[in-house]
GROMACS .gro file of C-alpha atoms in nm:
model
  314
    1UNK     CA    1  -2.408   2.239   2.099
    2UNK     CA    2  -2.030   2.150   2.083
    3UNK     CA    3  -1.823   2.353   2.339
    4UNK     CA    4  -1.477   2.200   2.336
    5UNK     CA    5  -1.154   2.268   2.188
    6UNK     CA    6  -1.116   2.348   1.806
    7UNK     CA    7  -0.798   2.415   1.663
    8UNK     CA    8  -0.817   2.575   1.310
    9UNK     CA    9  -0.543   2.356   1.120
   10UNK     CA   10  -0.506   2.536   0.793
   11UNK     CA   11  -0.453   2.919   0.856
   12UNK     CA   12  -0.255   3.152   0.674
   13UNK     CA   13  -0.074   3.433   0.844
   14UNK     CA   14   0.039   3.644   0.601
   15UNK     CA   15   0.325   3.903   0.726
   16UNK     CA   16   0.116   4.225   0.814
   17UNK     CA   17   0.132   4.470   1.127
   18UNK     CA   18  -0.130   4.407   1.300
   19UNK     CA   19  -0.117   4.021   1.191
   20UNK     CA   20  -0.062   3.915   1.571
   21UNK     CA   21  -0.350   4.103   1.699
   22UNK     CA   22  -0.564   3.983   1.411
   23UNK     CA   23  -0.516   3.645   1.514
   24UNK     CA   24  -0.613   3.730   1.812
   25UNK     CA   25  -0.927   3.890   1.782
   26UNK     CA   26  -1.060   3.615   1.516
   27UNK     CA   27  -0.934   3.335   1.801
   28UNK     CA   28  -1.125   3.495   2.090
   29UNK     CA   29  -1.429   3.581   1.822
   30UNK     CA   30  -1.430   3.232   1.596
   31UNK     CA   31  -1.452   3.004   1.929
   32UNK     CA   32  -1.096   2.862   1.861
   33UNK     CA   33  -0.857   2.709   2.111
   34UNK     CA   34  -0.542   2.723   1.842
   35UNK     CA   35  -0.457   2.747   1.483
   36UNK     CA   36  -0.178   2.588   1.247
   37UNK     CA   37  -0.022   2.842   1.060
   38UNK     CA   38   0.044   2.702   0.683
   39UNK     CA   39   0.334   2.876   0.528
   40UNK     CA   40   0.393   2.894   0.135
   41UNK     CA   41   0.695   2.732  -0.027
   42UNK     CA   42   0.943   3.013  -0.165
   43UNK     CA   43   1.075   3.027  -0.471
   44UNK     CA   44   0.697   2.930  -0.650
   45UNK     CA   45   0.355   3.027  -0.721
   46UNK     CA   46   0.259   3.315  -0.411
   47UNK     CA   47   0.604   3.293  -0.302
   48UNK     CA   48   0.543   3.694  -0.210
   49UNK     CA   49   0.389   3.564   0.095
   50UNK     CA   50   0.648   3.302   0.218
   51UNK     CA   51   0.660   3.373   0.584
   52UNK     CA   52   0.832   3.070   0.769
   53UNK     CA   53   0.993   3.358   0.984
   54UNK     CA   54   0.718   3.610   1.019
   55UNK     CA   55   0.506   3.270   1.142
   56UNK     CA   56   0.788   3.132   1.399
   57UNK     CA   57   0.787   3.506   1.542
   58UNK     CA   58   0.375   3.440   1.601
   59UNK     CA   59   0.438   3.095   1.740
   60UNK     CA   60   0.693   3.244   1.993
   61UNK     CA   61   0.424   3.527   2.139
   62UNK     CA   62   0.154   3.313   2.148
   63UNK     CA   63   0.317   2.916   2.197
   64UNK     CA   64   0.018   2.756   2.325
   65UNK     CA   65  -0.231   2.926   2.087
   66UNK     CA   66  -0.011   2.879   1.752
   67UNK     CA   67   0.104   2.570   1.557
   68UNK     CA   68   0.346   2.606   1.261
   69UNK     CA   69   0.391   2.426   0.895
   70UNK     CA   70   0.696   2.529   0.770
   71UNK     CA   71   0.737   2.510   0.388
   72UNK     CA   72   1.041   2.496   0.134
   73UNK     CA   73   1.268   2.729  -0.015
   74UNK     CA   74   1.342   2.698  -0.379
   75UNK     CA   75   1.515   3.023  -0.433
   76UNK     CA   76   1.816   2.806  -0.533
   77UNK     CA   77   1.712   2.680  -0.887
   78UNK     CA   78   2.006   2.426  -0.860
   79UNK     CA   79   1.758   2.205  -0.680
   80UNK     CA   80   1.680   2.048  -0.982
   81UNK     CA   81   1.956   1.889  -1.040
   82UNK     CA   82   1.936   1.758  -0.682
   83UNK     CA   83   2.164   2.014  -0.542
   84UNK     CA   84   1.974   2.165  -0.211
   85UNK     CA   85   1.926   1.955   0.099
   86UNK     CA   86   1.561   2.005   0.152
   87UNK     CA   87   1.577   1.747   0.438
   88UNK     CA   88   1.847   1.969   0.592
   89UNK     CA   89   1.593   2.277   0.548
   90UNK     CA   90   1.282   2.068   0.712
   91UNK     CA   91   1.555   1.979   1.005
   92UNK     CA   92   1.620   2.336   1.041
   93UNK     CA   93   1.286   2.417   1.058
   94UNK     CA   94   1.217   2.166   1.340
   95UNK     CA   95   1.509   2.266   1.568
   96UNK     CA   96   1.357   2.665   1.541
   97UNK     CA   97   0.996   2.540   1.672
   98UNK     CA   98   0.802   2.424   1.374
   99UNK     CA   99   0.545   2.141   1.430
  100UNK     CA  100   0.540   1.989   1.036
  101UNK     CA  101   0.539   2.097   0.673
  102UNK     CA  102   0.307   2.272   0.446
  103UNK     CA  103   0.374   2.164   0.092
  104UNK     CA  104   0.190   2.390  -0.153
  105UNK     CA  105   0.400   2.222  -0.444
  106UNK     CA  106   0.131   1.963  -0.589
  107UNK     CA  107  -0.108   2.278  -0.701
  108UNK     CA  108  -0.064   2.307  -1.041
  109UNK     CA  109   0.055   2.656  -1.093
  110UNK     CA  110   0.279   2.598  -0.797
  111UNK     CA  111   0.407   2.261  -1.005
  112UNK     CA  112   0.403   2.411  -1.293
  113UNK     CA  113   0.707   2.613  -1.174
  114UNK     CA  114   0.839   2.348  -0.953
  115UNK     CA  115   0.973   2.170  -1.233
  116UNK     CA  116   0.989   1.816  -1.133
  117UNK     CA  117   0.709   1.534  -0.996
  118UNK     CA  118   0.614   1.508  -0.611
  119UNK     CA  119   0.779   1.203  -0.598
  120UNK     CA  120   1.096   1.273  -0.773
  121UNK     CA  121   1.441   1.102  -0.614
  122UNK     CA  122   1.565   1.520  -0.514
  123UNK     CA  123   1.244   1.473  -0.253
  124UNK     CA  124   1.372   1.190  -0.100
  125UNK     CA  125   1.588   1.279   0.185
  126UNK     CA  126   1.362   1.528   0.280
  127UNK     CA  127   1.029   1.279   0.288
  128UNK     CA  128   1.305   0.993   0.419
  129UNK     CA  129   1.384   1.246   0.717
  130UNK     CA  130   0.990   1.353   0.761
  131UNK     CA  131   0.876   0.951   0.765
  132UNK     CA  132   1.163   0.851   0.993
  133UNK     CA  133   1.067   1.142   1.200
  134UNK     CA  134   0.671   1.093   1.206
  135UNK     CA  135   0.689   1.463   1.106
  136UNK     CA  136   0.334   1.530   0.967
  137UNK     CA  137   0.323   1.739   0.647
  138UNK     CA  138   0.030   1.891   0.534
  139UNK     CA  139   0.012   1.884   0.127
  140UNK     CA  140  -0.182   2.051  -0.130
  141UNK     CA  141  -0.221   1.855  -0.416
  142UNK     CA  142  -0.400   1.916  -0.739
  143UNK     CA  143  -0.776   2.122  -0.746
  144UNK     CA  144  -1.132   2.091  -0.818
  145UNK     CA  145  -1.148   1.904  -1.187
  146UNK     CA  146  -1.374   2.180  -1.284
  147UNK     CA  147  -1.052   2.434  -1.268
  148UNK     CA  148  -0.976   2.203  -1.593
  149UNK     CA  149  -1.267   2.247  -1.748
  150UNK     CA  150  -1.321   2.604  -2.018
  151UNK     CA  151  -1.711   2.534  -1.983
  152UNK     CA  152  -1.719   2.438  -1.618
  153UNK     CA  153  -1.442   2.613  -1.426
  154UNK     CA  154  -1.618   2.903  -1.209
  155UNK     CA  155  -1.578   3.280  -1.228
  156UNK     CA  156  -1.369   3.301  -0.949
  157UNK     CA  157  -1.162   3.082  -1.041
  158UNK     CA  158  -1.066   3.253  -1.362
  159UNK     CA  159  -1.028   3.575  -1.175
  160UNK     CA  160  -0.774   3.418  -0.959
  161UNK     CA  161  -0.603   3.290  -1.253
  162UNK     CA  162  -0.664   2.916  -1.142
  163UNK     CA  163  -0.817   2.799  -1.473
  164UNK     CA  164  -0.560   2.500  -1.552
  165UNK     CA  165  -0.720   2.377  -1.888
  166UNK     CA  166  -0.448   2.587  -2.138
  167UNK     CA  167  -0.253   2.255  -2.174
  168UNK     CA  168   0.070   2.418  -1.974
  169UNK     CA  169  -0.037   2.261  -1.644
  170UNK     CA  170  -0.051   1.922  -1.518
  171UNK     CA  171  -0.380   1.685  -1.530
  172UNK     CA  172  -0.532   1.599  -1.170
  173UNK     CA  173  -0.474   1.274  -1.237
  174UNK     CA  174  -0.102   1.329  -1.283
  175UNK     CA  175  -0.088   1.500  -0.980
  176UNK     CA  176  -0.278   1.231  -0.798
  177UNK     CA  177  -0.004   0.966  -0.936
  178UNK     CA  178   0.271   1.161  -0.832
  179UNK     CA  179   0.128   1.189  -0.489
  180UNK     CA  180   0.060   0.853  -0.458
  181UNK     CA  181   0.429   0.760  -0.580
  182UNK     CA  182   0.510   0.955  -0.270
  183UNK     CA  183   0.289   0.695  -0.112
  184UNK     CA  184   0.431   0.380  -0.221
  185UNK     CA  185   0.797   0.498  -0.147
  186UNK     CA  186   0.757   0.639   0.168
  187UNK     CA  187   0.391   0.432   0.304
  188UNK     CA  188   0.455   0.550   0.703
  189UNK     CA  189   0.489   0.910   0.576
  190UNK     CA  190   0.182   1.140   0.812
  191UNK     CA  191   0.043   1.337   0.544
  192UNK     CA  192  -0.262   1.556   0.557
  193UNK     CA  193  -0.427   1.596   0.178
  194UNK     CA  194  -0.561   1.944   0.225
  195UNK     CA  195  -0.916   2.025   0.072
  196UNK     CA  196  -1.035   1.653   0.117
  197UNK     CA  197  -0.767   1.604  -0.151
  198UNK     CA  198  -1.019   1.736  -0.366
  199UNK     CA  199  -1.234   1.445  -0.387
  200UNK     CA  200  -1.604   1.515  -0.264
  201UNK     CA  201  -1.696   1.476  -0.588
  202UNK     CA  202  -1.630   1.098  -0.508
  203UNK     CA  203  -1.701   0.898  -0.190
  204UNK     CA  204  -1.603   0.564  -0.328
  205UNK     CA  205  -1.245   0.693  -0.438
  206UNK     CA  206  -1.230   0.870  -0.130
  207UNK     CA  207  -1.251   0.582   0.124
  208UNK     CA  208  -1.079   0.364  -0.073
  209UNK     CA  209  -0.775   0.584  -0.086
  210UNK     CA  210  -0.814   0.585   0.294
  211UNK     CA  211  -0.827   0.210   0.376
  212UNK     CA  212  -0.539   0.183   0.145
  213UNK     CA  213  -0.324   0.457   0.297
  214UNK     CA  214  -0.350   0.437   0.685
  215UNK     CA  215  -0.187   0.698   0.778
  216UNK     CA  216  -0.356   0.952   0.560
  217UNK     CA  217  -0.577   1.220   0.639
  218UNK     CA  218  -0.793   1.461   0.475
  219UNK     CA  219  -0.878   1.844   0.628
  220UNK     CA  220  -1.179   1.996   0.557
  221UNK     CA  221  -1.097   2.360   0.452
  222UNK     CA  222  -1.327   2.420   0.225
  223UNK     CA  223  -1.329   2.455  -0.147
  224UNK     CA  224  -1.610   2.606  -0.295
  225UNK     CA  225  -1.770   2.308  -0.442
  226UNK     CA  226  -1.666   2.066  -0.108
  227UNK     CA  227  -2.022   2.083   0.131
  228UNK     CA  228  -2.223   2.128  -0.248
  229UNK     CA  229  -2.068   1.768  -0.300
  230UNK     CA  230  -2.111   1.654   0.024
  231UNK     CA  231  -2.515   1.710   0.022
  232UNK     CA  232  -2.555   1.582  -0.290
  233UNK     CA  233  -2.506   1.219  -0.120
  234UNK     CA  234  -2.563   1.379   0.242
  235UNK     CA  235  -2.644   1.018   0.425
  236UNK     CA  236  -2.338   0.876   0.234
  237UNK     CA  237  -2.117   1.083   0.347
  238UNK     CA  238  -2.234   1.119   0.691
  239UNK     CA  239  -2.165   0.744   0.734
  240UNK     CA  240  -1.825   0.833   0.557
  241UNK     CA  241  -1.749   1.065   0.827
  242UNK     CA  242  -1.847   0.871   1.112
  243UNK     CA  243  -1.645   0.562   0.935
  244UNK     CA  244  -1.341   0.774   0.885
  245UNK     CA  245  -1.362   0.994   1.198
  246UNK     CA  246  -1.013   0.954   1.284
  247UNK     CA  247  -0.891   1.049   0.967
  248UNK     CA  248  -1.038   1.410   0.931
  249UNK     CA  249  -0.950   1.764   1.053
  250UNK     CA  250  -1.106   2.099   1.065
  251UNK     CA  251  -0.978   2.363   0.888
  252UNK     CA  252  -1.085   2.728   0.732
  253UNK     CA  253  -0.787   2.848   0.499
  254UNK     CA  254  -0.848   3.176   0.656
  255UNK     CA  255  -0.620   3.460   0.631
  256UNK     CA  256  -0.525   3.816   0.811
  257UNK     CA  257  -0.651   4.143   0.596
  258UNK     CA  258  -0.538   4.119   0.261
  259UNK     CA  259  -0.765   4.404   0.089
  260UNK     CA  260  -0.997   4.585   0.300
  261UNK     CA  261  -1.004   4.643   0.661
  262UNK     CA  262  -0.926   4.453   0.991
  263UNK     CA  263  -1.290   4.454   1.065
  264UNK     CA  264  -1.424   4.329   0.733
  265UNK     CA  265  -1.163   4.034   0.731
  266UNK     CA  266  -1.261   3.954   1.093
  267UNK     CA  267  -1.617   3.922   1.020
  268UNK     CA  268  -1.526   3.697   0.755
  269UNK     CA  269  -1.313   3.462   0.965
  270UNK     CA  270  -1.570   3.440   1.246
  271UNK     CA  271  -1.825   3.393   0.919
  272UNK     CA  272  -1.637   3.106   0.740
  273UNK     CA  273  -1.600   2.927   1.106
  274UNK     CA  274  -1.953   2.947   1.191
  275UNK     CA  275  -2.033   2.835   0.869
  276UNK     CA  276  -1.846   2.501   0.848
  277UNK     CA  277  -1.942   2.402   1.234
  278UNK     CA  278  -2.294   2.460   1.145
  279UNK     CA  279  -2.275   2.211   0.880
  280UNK     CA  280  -2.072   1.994   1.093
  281UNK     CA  281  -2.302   1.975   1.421
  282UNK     CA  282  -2.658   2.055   1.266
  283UNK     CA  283  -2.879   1.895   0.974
  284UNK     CA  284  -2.977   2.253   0.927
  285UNK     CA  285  -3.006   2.300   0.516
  286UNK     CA  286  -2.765   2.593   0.451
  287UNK     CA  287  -2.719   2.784   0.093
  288UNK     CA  288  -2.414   2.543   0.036
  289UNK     CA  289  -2.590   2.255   0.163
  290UNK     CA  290  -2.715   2.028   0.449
  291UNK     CA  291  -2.580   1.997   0.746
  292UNK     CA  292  -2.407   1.642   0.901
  293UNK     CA  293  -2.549   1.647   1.268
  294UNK     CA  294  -2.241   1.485   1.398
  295UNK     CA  295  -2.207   1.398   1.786
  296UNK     CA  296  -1.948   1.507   2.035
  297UNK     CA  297  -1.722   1.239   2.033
  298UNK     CA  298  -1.693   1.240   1.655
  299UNK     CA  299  -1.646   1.646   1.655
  300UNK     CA  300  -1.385   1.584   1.960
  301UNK     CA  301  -1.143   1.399   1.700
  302UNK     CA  302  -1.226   1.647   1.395
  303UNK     CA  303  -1.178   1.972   1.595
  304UNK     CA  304  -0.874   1.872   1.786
  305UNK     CA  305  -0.819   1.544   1.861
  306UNK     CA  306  -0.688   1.437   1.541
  307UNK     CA  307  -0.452   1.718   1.421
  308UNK     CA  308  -0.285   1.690   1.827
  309UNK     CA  309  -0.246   1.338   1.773
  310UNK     CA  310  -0.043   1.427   1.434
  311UNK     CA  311   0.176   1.607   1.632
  312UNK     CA  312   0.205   1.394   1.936
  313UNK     CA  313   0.049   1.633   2.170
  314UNK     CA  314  -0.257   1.392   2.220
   0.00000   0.00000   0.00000
């Protein structure tokens, strides 16, 4: 059984109370060494919960249990026409404590609102000044195709209001092109596609997207449909992690209460962590698949090693 450091890279501290000594709890309870606290971008989709303060506050108390991804604020609609700085709000961001961006801008709803591609020229600065700065950012781009499909898109989806197939939001592949523009303008820019960059679904797309962007990575917070996928071709993709074992990062997309109590939130957490490192250490079959079986060394880099080499701490 694993027993070294894991670092949650994809948490989301909501501003609450008792948010501090939730983290706390689920830390000490969950096995984890650290988490990366993911802000939201302001000014879009879930912008109620855009907490780059509340999260710096959290990093402060605990500094060697908390990393932070600050995000954008588009409260300013004159960004548009290419009047705010964003590289001068990233800069900011850095000089209070922050360890790299969140960018929740490439899911549609949230570019939906946004207004303008990933890769448009009012971006630039702001990924010039990340690239030049080996800043990681950690990006959200597009969802499971399913979320496009009327026939195929899950329930929950729907009741989260994340069915994209109206015709007002943009195609996965657009999204995918914009972020690749990104790419090709800015090819030494550390980014960390979120949710496997949604592409479980395909293992030959997947690496190739890797061997052509080297310093790429993808997290494994899980969508729904992610470790489904993954089984489907398990001894594929167990190869496909051991290839790309550098290039991965755990992560839960866990959050503080919401609804419901402390207690029922925690159990969750603990639930959602146990959950993933069972299928990442065991070849036990679980309801949402089979497990990898993956050795130390490779679980070394995925738990921590990877995301604290991001950030230069490794």
């Amino acid at each position: 059984m694993y027993r070294g450091k894991i670092i949650d890279s994809h948490f989301h501290a909501y501003a609450g109370e008792d948010c501090g000594a939730f983290i706390k709890d689920m830390m000490l309870k969950a096995g984890l060494s650290a988490i990366g606290i993911a802000s939201i971008p302001n000014g879009l989709a879930h912008s109620e919960h855009f907490y780059n303060s509340e999260a710096l506050k959290l990093k402060k108390e605990m500094p060697d249990k908390i990393y932070f991804f600050g995000a954008l604020d588009y409260s300013d609609k004159s960004y548009r026409e290419g009047k705010v700085d964003f590289s001068a709000q990233a800069r900011r961001l850095f000089e209070a404590g922050a360890d790299g961006m969140k960018m929740l801008e490439g899911k549609p709803n949230a570019r939906r609102e946004l207004g303008v591609p990933l890769c448009s020229d009012i971006f630039d600065s702001y990924y010039s000044y990340m690239e030049k700065n080996a800043y990681p950012i950690l990006m959200h781009v597009a969802d499971p195709e399913t979320f496009w499909d009327p026939d195929k898109a899950p329930g929950f989806a729907k009741t989260h209001d994340w069915f994209w197939g109206d015709g007002s939001y943009p195609e996965k592949e657009r999204l995918y092109r914009e972020a690749e523009a990104v790419l090709e303008k800015f090819p030494r820019l550390k980014v960390t596609f979120a949710h496997f960059y949604f592409l479980s679904a395909d293992i030959s797309r997947a690496s190739k997207f890797l061997d052509k962007w080297r310093n790429v990575s993808f997290d494994i917070t899980p969508g729904r449909e992610m470790y489904d996928n993954f089984t489907a071709k398990h001894d594929e993709w167990r190869e496909f992690f051991m290839n790309c074992q550098d290039r991965i990062i755990f992560g839960t997309d866990n959050t503080p209460p919401l609804k419901g109590t402390h207690k029922e939130q925690l159990d969750f957490c603990v639930k959602t962590v146990a959950r993933i490192r069972e299928f990442l250490e065991t070849d036990n079959e679980m309801l949402s698949g089979r497990g990898l079986k993956l050795g130390n060394k490779v679980l070394e880099k995925i738990y921590a090693g990877n995301f604290l080499k991001l950030l230069r701490v490794a």
